[in-house]
CSV table of C-alpha atoms in Angstrom, one decimal:
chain,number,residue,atom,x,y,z
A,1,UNK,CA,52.8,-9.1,-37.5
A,2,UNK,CA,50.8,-6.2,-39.0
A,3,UNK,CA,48.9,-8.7,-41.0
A,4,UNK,CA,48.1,-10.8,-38.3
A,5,UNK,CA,47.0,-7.1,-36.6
A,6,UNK,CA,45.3,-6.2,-39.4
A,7,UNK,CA,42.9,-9.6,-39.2
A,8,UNK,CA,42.4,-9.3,-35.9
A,9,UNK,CA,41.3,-5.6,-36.5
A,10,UNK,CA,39.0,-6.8,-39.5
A,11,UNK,CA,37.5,-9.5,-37.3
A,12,UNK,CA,36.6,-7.5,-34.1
A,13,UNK,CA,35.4,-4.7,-36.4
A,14,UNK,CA,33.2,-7.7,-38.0
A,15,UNK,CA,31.7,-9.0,-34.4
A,16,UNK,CA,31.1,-4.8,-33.1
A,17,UNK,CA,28.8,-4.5,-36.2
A,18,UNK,CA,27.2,-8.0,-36.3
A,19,UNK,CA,26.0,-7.3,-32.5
A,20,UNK,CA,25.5,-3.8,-33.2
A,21,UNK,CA,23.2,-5.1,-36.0
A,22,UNK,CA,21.4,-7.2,-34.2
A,23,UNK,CA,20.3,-4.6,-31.4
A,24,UNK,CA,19.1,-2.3,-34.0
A,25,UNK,CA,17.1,-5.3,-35.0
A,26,UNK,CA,15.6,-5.8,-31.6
A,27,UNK,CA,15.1,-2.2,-31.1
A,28,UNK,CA,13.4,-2.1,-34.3
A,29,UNK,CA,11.5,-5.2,-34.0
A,30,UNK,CA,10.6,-4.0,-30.4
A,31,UNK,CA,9.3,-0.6,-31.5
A,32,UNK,CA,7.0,-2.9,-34.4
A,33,UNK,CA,5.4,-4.8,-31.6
A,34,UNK,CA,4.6,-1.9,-29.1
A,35,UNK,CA,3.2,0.1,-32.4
A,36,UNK,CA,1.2,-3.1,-33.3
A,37,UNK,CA,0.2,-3.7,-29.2
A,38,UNK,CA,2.0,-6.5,-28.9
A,39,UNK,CA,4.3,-7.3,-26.0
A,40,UNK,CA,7.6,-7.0,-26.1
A,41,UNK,CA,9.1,-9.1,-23.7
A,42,UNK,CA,9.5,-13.1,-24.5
A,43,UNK,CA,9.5,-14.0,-19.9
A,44,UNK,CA,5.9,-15.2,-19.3
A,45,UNK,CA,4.3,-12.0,-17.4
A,46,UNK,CA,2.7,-12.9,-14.2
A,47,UNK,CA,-0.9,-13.3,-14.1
A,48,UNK,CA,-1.0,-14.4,-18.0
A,49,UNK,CA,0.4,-17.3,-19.8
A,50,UNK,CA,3.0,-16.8,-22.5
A,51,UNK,CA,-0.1,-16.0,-25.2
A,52,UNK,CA,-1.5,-13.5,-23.4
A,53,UNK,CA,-4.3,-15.6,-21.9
A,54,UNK,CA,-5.1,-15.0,-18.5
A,55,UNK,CA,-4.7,-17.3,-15.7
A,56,UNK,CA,-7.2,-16.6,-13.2
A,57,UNK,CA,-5.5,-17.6,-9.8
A,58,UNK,CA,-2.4,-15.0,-10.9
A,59,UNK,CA,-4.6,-12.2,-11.7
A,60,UNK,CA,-6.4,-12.3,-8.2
A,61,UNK,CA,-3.3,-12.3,-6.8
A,62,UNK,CA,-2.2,-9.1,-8.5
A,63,UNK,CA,-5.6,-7.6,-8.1
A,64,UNK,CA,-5.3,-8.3,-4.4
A,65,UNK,CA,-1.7,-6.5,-4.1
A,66,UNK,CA,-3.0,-3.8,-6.1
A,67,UNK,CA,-5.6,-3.5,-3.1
A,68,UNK,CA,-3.5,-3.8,-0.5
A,69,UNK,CA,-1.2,-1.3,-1.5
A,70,UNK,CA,-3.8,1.2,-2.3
A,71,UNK,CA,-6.1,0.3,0.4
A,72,UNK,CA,-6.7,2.1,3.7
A,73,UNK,CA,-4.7,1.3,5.2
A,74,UNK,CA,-2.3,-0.3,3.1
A,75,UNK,CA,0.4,-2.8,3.4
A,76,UNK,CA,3.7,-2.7,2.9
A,77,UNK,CA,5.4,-4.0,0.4
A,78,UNK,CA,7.4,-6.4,2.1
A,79,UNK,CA,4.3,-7.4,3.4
A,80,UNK,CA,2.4,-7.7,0.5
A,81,UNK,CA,5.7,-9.9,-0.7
A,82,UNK,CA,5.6,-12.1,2.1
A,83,UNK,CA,1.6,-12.9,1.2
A,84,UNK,CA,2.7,-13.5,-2.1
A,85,UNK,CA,5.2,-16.0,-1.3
A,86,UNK,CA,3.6,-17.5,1.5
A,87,UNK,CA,0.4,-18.4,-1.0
A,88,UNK,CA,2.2,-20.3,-3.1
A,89,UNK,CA,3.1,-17.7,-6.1
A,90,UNK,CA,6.5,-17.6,-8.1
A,91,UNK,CA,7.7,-14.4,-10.7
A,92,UNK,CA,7.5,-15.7,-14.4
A,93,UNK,CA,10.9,-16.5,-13.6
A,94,UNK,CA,10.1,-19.6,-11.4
A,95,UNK,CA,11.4,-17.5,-8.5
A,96,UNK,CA,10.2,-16.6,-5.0
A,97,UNK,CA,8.9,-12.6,-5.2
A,98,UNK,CA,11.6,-9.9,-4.1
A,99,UNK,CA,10.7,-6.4,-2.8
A,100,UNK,CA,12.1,-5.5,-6.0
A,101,UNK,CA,9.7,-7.9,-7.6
A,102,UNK,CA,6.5,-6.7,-5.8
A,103,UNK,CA,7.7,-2.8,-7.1
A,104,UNK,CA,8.0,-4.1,-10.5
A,105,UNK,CA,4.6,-5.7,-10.6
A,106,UNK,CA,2.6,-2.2,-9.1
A,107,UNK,CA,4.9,-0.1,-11.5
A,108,UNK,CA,3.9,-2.7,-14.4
A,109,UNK,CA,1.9,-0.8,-17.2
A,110,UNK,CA,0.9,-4.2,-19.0
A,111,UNK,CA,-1.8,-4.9,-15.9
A,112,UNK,CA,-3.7,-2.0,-16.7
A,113,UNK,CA,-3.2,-2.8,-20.8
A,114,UNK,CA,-1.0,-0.6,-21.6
A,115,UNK,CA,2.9,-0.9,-22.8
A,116,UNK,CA,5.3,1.6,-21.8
A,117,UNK,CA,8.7,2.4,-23.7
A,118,UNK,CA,11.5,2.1,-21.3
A,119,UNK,CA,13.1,5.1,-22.2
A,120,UNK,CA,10.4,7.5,-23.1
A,121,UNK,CA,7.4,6.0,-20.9
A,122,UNK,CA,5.1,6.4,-23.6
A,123,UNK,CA,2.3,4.2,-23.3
A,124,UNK,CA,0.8,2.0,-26.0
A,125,UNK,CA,-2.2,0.5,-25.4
A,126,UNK,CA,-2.6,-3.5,-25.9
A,127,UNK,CA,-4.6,-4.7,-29.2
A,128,UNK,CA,-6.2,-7.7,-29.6
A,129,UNK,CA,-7.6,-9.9,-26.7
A,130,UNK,CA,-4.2,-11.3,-25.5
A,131,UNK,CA,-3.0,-10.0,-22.2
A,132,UNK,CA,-6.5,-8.6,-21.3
A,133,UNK,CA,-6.4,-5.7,-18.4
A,134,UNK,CA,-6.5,-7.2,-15.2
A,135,UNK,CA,-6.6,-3.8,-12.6
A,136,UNK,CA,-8.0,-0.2,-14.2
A,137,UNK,CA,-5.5,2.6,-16.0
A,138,UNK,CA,-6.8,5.1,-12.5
A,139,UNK,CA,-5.8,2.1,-10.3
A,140,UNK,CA,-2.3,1.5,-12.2
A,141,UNK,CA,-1.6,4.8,-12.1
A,142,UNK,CA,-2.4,5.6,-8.5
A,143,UNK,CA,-0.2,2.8,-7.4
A,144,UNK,CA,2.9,4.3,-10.2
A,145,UNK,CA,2.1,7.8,-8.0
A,146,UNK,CA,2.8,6.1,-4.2
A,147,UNK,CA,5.7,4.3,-5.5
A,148,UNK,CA,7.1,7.5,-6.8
A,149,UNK,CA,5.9,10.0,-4.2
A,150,UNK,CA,5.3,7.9,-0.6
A,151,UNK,CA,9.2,7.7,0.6
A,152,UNK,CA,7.6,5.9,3.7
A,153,UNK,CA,6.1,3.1,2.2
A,154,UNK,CA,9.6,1.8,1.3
A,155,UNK,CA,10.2,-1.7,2.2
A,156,UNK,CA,12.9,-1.0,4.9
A,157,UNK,CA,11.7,-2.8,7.9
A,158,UNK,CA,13.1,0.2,10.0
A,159,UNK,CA,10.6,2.5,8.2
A,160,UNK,CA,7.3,0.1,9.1
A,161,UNK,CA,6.0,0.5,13.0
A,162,UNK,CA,6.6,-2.5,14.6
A,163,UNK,CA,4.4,-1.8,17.5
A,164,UNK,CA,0.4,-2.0,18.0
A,165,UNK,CA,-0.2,1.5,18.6
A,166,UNK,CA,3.1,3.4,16.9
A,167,UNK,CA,1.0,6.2,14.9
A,168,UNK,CA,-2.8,4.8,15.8
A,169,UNK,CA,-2.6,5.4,19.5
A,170,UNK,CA,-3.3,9.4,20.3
A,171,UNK,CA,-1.6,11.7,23.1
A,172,UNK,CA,-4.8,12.6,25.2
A,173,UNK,CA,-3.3,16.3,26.0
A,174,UNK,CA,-2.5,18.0,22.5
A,175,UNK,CA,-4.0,14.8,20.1
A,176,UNK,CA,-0.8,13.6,18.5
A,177,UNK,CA,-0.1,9.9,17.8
A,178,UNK,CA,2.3,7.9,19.8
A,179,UNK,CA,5.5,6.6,18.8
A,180,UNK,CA,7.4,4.1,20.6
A,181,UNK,CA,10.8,4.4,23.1
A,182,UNK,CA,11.9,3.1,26.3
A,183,UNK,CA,12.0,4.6,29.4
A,184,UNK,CA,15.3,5.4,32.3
A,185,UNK,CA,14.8,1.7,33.0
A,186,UNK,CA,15.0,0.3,29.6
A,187,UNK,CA,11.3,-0.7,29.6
A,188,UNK,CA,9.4,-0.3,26.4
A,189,UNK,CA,7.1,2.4,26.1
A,190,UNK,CA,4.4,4.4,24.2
A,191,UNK,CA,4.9,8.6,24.2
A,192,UNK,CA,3.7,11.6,23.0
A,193,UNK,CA,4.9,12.1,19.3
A,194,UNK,CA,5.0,16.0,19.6
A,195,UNK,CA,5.8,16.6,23.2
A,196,UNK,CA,6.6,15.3,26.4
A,197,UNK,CA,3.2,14.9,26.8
A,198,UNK,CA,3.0,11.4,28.8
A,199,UNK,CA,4.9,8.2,28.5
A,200,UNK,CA,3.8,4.9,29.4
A,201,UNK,CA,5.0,1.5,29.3
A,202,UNK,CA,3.9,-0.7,25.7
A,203,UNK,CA,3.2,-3.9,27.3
A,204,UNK,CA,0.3,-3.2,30.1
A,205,UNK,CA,-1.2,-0.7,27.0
A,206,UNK,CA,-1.0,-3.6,24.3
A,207,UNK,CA,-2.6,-6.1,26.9
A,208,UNK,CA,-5.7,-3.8,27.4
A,209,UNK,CA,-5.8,-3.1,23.6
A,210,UNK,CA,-6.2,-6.6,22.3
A,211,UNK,CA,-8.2,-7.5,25.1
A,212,UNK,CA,-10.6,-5.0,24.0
A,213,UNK,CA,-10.1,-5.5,20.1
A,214,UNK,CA,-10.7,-9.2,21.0
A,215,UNK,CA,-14.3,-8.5,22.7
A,216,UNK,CA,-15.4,-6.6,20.3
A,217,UNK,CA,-15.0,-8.8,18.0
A,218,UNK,CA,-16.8,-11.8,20.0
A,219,UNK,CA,-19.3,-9.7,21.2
A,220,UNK,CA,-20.9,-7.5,18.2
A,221,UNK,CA,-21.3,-9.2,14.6
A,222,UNK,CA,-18.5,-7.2,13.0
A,223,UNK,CA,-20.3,-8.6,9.6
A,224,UNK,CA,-23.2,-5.5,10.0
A,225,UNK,CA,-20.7,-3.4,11.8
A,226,UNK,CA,-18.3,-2.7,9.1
A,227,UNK,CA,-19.0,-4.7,6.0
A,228,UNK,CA,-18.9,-1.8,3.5
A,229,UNK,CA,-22.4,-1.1,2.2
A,230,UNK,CA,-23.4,-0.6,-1.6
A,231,UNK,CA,-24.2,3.4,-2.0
A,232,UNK,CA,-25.3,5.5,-4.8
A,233,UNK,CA,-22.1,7.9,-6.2
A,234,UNK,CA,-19.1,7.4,-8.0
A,235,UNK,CA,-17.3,4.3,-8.2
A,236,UNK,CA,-13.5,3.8,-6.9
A,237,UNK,CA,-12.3,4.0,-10.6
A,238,UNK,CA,-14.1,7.9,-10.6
A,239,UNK,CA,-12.8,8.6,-7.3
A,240,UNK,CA,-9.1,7.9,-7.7
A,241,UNK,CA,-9.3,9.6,-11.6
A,242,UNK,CA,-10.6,12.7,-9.8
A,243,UNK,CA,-7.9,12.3,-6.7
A,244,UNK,CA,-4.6,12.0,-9.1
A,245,UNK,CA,-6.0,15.1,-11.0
A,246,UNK,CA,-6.6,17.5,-7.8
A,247,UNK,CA,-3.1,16.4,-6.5
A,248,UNK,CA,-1.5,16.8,-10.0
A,249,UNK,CA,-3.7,20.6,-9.9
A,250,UNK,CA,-1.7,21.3,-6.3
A,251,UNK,CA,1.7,20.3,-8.4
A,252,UNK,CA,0.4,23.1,-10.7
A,253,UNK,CA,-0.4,26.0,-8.5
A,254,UNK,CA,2.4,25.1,-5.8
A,255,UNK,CA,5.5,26.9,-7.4
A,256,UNK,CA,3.4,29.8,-8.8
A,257,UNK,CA,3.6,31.2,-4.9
A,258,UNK,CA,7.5,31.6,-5.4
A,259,UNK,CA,6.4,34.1,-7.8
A,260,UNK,CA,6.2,37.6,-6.0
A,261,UNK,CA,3.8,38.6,-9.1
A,262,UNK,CA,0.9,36.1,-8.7
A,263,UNK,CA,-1.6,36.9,-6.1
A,264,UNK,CA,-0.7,35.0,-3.0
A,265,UNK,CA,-3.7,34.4,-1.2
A,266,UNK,CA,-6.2,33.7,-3.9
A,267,UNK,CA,-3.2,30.7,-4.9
A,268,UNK,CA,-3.0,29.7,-1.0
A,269,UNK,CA,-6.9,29.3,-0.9
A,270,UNK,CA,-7.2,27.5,-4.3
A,271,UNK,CA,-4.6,24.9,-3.4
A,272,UNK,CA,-6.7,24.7,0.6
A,273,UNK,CA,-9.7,24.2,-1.1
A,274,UNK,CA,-8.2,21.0,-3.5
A,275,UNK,CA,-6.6,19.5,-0.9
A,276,UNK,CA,-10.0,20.0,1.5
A,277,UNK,CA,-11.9,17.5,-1.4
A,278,UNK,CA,-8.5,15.6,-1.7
A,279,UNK,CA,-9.6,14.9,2.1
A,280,UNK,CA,-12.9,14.5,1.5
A,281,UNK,CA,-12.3,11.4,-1.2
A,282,UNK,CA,-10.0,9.9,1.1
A,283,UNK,CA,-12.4,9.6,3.4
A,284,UNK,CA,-14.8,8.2,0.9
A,285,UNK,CA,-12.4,5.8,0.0
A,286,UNK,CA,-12.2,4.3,3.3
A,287,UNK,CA,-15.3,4.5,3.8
A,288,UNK,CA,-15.7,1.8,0.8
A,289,UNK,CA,-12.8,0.0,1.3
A,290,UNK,CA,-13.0,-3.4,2.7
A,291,UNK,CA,-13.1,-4.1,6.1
A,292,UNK,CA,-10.2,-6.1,8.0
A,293,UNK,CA,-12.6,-7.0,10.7
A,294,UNK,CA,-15.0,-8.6,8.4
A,295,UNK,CA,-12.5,-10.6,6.7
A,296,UNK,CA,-11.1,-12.2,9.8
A,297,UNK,CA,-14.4,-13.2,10.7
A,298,UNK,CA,-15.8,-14.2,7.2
A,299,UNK,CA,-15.9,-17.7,7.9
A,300,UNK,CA,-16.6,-18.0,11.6
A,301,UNK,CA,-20.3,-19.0,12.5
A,302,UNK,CA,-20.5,-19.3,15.9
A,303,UNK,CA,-23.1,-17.2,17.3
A,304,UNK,CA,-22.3,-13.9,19.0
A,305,UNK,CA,-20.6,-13.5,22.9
A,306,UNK,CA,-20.4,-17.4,23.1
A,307,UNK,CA,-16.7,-19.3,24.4
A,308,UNK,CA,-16.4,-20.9,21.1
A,309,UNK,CA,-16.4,-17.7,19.5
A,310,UNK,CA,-13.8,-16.2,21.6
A,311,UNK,CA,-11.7,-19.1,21.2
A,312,UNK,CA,-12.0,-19.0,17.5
A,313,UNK,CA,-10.7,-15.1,17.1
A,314,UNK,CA,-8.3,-15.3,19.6
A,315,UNK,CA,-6.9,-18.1,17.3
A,316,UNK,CA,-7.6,-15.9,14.3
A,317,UNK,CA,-5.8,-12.8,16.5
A,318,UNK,CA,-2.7,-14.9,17.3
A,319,UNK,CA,-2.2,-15.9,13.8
A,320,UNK,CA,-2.0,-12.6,12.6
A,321,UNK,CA,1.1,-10.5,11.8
A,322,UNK,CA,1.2,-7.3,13.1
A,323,UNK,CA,0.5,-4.8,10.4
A,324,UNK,CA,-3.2,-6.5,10.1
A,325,UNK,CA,-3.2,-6.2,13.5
A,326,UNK,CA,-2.9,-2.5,13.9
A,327,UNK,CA,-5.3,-2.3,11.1
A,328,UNK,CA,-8.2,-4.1,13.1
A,329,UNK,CA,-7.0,-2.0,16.1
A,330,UNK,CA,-7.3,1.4,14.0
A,331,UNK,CA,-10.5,0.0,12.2
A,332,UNK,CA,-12.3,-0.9,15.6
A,333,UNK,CA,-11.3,1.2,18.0
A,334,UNK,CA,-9.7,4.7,19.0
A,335,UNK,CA,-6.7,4.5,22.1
A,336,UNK,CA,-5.9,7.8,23.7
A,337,UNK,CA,-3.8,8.0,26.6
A,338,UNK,CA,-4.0,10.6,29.3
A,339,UNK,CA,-1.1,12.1,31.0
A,340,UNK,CA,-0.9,11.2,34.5
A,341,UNK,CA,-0.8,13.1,37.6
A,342,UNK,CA,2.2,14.4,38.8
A,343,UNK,CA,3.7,12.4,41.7
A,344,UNK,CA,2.3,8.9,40.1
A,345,UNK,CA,4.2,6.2,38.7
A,346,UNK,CA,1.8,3.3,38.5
A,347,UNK,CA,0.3,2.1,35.6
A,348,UNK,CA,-3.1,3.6,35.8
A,349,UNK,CA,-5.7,1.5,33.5
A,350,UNK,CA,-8.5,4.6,33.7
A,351,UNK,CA,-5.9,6.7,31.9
A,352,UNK,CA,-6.3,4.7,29.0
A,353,UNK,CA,-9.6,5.1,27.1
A,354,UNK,CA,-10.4,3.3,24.8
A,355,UNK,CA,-13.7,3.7,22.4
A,356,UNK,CA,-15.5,1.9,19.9
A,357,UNK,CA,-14.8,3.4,16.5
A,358,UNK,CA,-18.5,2.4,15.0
A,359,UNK,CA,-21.6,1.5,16.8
């Protein structure tokens, strides 16, 4: 009946404007909060309990994903999820971490102690003691930059090298790094990235590589080899504030060399020079970062070129997945393989040279 329709009407209207009034009241109340520095959310953030205190354990854990992603080089982040999970760790949820998760956690403003408006991305910075900073605002900020701008550090497996020397290896006629294929006879193999350079089959190279990687690391006290050493100069935090404002600077001049008005080669050399000390901080970033080697061996005493030591890293070597393993290989030592002669088809073991990275 229409009065029947008419109550109904009345009664939807009713519940529309009784929800609608409650999200104004969130989104109100929400905007209090953020003005005030106080977290909006009512989930337990990871690395703090519900208060805002911190819980230690957590916080190393984000600190050391922070790290990894930003280190040299760097995890992935299904990686970095896989450590995660594998120690133990659940979301504030009570869940195992996602890939989605990880992203959520590096892109998370509240670690560096700041909240960001989910619309605007505004950033309010976090009063009181509760939910104390746990990585820098440089740090957050350079991991917010990869997320956005490194395509290839998506968690796709496809996109990771799956192989010891895809991208560290190096062709030893024009330099370029290897990739991986296989060859007429469906064998596996390592080639020239650029040209058709050389090809050679993975598994003889892999064999000679972690032999190698494996005496080194028996043989010379990787501890005094590459355990990064205190120097005098600006400190990571400095370094990265400095690196996200020369990049942001190249953002700047890039698009002024569309414009047929501005003087081209003065622009050209400006932006060569920033990205020259964009290199040059990269390079003291690794230099300071913390060494792979030195980890794996952090708690192995036996002394130096004895069995037991051997036997203890190739342990340590076999338990390793393989994106730490390419790291120790690109840390330790430099693979370039040489084109063979024409006429050969052998695997030639002189055409691989491989060389300590550090003495």
């Amino acid at each position: 009946t229409a009065d029947g329709e008419f109550r109904a009407t009345m009664l939807a209207a009713l519940a529309r404007f009784e929800a609608r009034r409650k999200a104004e009241r969130q989104i109100r109340s929400n905007e209090r909060r953020r003005a005030e520095g106080i977290p909006a959310s009512t989930w337990k953030a990871f690395g703090w309990t519900r208060e805002g205190e911190l819980i230690e354990e957590e916080a190393a854990a984000v600190r050391r994903a922070f790290d990894a992603f930003l280190g040299e080089p760097s995890l992935s982040i299904r990686r970095i999820q896989e450590d995660l999970n594998s120690a133990g760790h659940l979301t504030a949820r009570g869940s195992e971490f996602s890939v989605d998760a990880v992203r959520y956690l590096l892109a998370n403003s509240l670690y560096a102690g700041f909240i960001r408006h989910y619309k605007t991305g505004e950033l309010y910075p976090v009063q009181g003691e509760a939910f104390p900073p746990i990585v820098g605002e440089q740090t957050w900020r350079a991991a917010v930059a990869k997320l956005e701008d490194n395509v290839r550090r998506s968690a796709r497996q496809g996109n990771q090298p799956k192989y010891l020397l895809s991208t560290i290896g190096l062709c030893g006629k024009c330099g370029a790094t290897l990739v991986s294929g296989t060859n007429s006879r469906k064998q596996p193999t390592y080639r020239c990235g650029e040209q058709f350079h050389l090809t050679r089959q993975r598994e003889p190279v892999d064999a000679m590589v972690t032999e190698a990687v494996l005496t080194r690391l028996s043989s010379v006290d990787v501890h005094d080899l590459v355990m990064p050493q205190e120097a005098a100069g600006p400190d990571r935090e400095e370094l990265l504030t400095e690196r996200n404002a020369l990049v942001e600077r190249v953002k700047e001049l890039s698009p002024l060399l569309r414009d047929i008005h501005q003087p081209v080669l003065e622009i050209t050399a400006a932006i060569n020079d920033v990205k020259a000390r964009i290199d040059e901080i990269d390079a003291e970033l690794l230099d300071r970062s913390v060494s792979v080697a030195a980890k794996l061996l952090a708690e192995v005493d036996e002394p130096v070129g004895t069995a037991e030591r051997r036997e203890i890293v190739e342990s340590k070597w076999k338990a390793l997945d393989m994106d730490r393993r390419r790291m120790l290989v690109d840390e330790l030592v430099t693979v370039t393989i040489e084109p063979i002669m024409p006429g050969h088809v052998k695997f030639d073991p002189d055409l691989v040279r491989i060389e300590p990275r550090r003495d």
